[in-house]
Tab-separated table of C-alpha atoms in Angstrom:
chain	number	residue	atom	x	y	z
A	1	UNK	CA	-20.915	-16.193	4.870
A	2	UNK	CA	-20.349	-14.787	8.276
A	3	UNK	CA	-16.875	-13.730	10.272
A	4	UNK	CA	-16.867	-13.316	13.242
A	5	UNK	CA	-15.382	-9.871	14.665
A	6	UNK	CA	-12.822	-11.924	16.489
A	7	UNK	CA	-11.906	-13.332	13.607
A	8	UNK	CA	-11.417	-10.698	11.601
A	9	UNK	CA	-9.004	-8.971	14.209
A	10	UNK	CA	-6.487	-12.185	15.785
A	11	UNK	CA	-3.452	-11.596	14.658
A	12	UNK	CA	-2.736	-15.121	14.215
A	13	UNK	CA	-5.743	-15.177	11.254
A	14	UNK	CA	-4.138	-13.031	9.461
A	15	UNK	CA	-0.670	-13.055	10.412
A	16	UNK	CA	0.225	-9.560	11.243
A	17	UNK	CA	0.534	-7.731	14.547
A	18	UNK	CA	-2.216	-7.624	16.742
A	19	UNK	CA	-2.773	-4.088	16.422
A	20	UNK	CA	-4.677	-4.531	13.381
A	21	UNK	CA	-8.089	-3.497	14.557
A	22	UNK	CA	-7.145	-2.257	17.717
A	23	UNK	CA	-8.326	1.331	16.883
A	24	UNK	CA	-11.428	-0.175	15.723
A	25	UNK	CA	-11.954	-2.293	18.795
A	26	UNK	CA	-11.400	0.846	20.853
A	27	UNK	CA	-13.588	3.705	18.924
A	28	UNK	CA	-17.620	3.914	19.620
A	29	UNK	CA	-18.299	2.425	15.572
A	30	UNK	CA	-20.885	0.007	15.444
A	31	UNK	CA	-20.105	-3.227	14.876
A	32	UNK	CA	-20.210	-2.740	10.882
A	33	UNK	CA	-18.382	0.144	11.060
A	34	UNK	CA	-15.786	-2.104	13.012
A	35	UNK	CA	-15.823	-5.015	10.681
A	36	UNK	CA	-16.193	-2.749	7.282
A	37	UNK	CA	-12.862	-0.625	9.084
A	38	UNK	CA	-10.882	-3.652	9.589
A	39	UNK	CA	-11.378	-4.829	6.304
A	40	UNK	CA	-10.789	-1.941	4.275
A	41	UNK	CA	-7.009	-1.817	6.313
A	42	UNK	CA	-6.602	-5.562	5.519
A	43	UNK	CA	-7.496	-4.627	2.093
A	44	UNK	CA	-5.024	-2.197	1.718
A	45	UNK	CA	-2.228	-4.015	3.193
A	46	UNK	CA	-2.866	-6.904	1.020
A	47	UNK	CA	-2.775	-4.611	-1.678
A	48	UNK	CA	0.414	-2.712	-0.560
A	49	UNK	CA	2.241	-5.930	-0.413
A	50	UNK	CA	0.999	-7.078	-4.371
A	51	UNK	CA	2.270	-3.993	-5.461
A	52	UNK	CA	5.565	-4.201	-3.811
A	53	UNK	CA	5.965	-7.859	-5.975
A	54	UNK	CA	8.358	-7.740	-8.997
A	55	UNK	CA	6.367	-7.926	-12.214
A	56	UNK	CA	7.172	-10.025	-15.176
A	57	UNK	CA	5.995	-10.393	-18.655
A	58	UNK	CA	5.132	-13.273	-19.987
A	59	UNK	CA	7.033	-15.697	-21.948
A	60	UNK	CA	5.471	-18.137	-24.002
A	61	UNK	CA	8.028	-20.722	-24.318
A	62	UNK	CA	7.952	-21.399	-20.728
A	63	UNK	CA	4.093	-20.669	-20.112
A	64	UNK	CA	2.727	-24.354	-18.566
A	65	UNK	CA	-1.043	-23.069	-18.379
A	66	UNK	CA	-2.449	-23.463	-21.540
A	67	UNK	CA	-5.817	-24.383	-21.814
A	68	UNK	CA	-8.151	-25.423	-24.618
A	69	UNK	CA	-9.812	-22.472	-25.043
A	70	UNK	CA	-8.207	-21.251	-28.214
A	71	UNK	CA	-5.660	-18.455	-28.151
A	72	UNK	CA	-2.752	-19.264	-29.788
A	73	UNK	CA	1.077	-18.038	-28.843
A	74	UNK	CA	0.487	-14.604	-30.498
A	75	UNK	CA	-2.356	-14.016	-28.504
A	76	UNK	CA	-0.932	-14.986	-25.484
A	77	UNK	CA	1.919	-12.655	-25.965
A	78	UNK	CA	-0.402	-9.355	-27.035
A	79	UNK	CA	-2.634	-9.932	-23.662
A	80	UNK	CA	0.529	-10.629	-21.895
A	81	UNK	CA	1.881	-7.246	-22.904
A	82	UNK	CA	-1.009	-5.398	-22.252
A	83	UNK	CA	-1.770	-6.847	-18.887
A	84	UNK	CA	1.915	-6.021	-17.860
A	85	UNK	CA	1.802	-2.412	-19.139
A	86	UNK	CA	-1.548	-1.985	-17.765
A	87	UNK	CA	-1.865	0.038	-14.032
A	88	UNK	CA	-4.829	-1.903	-13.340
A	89	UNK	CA	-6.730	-4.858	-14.662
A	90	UNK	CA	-9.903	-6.081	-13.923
A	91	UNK	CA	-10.401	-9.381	-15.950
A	92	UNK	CA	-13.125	-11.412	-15.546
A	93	UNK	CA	-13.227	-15.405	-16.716
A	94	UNK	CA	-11.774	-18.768	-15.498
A	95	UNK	CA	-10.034	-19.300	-18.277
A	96	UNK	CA	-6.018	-18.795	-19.680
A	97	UNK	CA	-6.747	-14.969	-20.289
A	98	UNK	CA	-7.302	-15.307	-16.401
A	99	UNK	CA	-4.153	-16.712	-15.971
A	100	UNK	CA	-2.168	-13.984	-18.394
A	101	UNK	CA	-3.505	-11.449	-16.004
């Protein structure tokens, strides 16, 4: 998996201002130092903008991703409640638990 350093600073790929790399473009990094720069900022915008998102707990009774892999409501609504009060969650799966978080 390869990007390009073009890619990785045109605005229109990632839909902000050009400027986004510009410092990096302009300093004497290497080109890894360039590349690991702009994605570190990218990563933190991206971030800045999930955090500014309203959270909501789940509800059950509306919840439309159940899958078959076997929690039932009440468990569902105890992940739900501790992914929402959680600060940070790293959750690892593909399944519903996935979803909850």
């Amino acid at each position: 998996f390869v990007i390009s350093l073009y890619q990785l600073t045109s605005a229109e790929s990632f839909g902000q201002e050009s400027s986004i790399g510009d410092s990096a473009k302009a300093s004497s990094l290497s080109a890894l130092d360039q590349v690991y720069q702009i994605a570190y900022e990218r990563t933190r915008l991206a971030n800045e903008r999930n955090l500014a998102k309203e959270r909501k707990p789940i509800d059950v009774t509306t919840w439309d991703r159940r899958t078959d892999g076997g929690l039932s409501d009440g468990d569902r609504q105890l992940l739900g409640q501790i992914y929402f009060e959680a600060n940070s969650v790293m959750e690892y799966g593909l399944g519903e638990s996935t979803y909850i978080a």
